[in-house]
Coordinates of C-alpha atoms in Angstrom, one line a residue:
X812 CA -23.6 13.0 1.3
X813 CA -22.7 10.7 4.3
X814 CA -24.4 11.9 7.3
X815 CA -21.4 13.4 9.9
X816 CA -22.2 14.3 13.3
X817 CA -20.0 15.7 16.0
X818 CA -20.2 14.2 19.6
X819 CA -18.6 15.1 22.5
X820 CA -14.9 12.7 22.7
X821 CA -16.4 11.1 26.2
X822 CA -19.5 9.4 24.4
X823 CA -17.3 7.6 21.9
X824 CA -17.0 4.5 23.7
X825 CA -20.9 4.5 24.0
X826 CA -21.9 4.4 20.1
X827 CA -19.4 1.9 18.5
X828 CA -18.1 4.2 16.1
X829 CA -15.0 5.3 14.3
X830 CA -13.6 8.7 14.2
X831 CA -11.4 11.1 12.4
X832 CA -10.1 14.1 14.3
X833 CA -13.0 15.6 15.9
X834 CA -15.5 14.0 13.6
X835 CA -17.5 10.8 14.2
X836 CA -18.9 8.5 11.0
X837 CA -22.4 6.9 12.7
X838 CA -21.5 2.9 12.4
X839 CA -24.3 2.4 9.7
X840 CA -22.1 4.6 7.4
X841 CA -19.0 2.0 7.9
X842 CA -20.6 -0.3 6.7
X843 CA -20.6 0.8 2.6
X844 CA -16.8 2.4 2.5
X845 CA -14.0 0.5 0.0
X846 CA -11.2 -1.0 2.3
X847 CA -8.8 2.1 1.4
X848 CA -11.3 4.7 2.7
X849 CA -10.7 3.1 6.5
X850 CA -7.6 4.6 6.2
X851 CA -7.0 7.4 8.9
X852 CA -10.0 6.3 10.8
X853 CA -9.6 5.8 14.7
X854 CA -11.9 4.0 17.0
X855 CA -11.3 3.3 21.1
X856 CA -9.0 0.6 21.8
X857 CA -11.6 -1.0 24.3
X858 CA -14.3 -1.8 22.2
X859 CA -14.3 -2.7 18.1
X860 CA -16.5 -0.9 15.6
X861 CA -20.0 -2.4 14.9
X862 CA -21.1 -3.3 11.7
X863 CA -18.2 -5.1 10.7
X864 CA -17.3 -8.7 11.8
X865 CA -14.4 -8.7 14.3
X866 CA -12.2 -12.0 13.1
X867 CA -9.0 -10.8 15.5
X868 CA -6.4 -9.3 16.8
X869 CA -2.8 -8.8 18.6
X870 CA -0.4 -6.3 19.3
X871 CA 3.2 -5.5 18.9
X872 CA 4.7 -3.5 20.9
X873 CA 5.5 0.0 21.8
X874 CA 7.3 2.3 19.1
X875 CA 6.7 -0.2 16.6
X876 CA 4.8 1.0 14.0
X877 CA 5.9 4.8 13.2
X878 CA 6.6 5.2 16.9
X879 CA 3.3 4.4 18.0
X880 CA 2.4 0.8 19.2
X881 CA 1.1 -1.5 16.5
X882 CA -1.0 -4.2 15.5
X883 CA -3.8 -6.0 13.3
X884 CA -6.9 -6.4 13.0
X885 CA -8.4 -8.8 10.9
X886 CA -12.1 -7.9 10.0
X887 CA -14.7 -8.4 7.3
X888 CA -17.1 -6.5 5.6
X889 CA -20.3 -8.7 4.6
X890 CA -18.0 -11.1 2.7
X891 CA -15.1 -8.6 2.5
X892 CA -12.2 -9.4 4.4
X893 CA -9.7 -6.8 5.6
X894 CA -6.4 -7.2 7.3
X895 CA -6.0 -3.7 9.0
X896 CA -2.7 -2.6 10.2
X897 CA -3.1 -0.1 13.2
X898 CA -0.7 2.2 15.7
X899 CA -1.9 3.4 19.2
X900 CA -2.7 7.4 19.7
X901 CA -4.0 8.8 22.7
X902 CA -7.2 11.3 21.9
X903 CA -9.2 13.9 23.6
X904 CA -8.0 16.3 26.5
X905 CA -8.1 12.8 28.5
X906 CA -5.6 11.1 26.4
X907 CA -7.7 8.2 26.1
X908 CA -6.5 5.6 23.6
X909 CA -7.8 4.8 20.2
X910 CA -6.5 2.9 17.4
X911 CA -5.4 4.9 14.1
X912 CA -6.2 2.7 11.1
X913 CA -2.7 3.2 9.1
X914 CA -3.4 0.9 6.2
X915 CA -5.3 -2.2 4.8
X916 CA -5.2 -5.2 3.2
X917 CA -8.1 -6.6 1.4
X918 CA -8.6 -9.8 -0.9
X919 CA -10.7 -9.5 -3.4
X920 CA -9.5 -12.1 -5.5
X921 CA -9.5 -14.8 -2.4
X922 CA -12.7 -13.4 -0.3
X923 CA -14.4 -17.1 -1.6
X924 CA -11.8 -19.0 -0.3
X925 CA -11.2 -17.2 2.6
X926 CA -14.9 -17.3 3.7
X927 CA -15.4 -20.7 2.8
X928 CA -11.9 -21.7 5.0
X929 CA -10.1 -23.3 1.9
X930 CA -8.0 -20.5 2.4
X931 CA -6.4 -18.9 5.4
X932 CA -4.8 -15.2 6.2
X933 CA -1.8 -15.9 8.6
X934 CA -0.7 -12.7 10.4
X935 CA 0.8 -11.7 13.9
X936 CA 3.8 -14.1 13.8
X937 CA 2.1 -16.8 12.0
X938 CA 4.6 -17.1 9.6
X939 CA 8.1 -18.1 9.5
X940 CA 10.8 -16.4 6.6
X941 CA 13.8 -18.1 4.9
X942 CA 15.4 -17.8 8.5
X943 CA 13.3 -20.1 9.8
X944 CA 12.0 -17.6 12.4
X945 CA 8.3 -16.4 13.4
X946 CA 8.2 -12.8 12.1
X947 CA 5.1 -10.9 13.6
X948 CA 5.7 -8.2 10.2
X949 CA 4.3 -10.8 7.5
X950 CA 1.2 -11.4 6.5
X951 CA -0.1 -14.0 4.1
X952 CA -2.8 -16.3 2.2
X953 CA -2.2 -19.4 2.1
X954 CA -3.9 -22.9 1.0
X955 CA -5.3 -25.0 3.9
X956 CA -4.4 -28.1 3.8
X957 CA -3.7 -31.0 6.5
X958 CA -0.3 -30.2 7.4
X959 CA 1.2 -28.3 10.4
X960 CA 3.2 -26.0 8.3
X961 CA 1.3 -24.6 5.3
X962 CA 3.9 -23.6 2.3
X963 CA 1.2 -23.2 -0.8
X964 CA 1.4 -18.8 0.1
X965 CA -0.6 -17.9 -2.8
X966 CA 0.3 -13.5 -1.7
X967 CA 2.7 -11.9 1.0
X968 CA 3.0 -9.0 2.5
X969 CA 5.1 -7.4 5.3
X970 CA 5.1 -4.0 7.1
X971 CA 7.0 -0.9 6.4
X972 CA 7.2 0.0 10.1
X973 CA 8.9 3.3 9.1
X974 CA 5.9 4.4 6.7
X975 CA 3.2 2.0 8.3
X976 CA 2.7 0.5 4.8
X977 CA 2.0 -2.9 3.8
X978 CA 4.3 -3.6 1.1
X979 CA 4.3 -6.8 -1.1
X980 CA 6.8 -9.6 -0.3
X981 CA 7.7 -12.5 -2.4
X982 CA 5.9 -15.8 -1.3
X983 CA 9.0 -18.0 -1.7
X984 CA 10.8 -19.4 1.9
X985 CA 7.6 -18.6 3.6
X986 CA 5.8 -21.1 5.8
X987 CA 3.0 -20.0 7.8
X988 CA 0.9 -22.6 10.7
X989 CA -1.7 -24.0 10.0
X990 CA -4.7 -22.5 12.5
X991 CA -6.8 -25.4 12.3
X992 CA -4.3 -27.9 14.0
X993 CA -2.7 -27.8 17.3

């Protein structure tokens, strides 16, 4: 049984943990849970959970995720990655702001490739659809290569802001930039 101990809400921000309701998971637990069981988790928006390597972030925007502000963060687990999609809540008697974990992403199937930098995630308006526009609600692995625009998406995703779901998305007319040139 995991080991579960109740602090008061004001000490979060001194322990680097997550929470659920009322509850706080010590950071050493975090460290051995499957992708999907960081669902429903929270954590304060000033500080990122320890034990897990922190590979980024961005917002956007008020109301857009099931009325809450959204965004990602991408973050791996030993040699897990895990794209998470998160909303805004405010916590406590204080209202202080955390981050709701609404779903996640992992890649088992391209962790190598990801870790090794043969492969890249693009998220957070990285990519552009069939429009030819950014759009900040895909997300996607896709094949490095020396190019601006990468177009070998090997799995797509976009949100389900109404649900807060990642759902999948066909990889055809998607480009996505290429993070290692300018």
């Amino acid at each position: 049984m995991k080991f579960i101990k109740s602090f008061v809400l004001g000490t979060i921000a001194n322990f680097g943990v997550l929470t659920t309701g009322c509850q706080i998971q010590q950071s050493q637990d975090l460290i051995t849970r499957t992708p999907k069981e960081y669902i429903g988790f929270q954590y304060p928006v000033d500080q990122q959970p320890q034990g897990l390597e922190y590979l980024g972030g961005s917002n956007f925007g008020g109301g857009a995720v099931r009325n809450m502000q959204g965004g990602y963060a991408y973050v791996r687990q030993g040699q897990q990655n895990m794209l998470w999609l998160i909303g805004q809540r405010k916590q406590g008697s204080q209202g202080k702001p955390v981050w709701e974990i609404l779903d996640v992403l992992s890649f088992p199937k391209y962790d190598q490739q990801l870790n090794n930098r043969t492969y890249s995630l693009a998220w957070g308006g990285k990519c552009r659809t069939n429009n030819g526009l950014s759009n900040v609600e895909v997300a996607a692995i896709v094949v490095l290569e020396n190019q601006e625009w990468l177009d070998k998406i090997k799995q797509a995703w976009k949100i389900n802001r109404k649900t807060g779901k990642f759902e999948s998305l066909p990889t055809n007319n998607i480009v996505c930039e290429n993070p290692h040139l300018g």
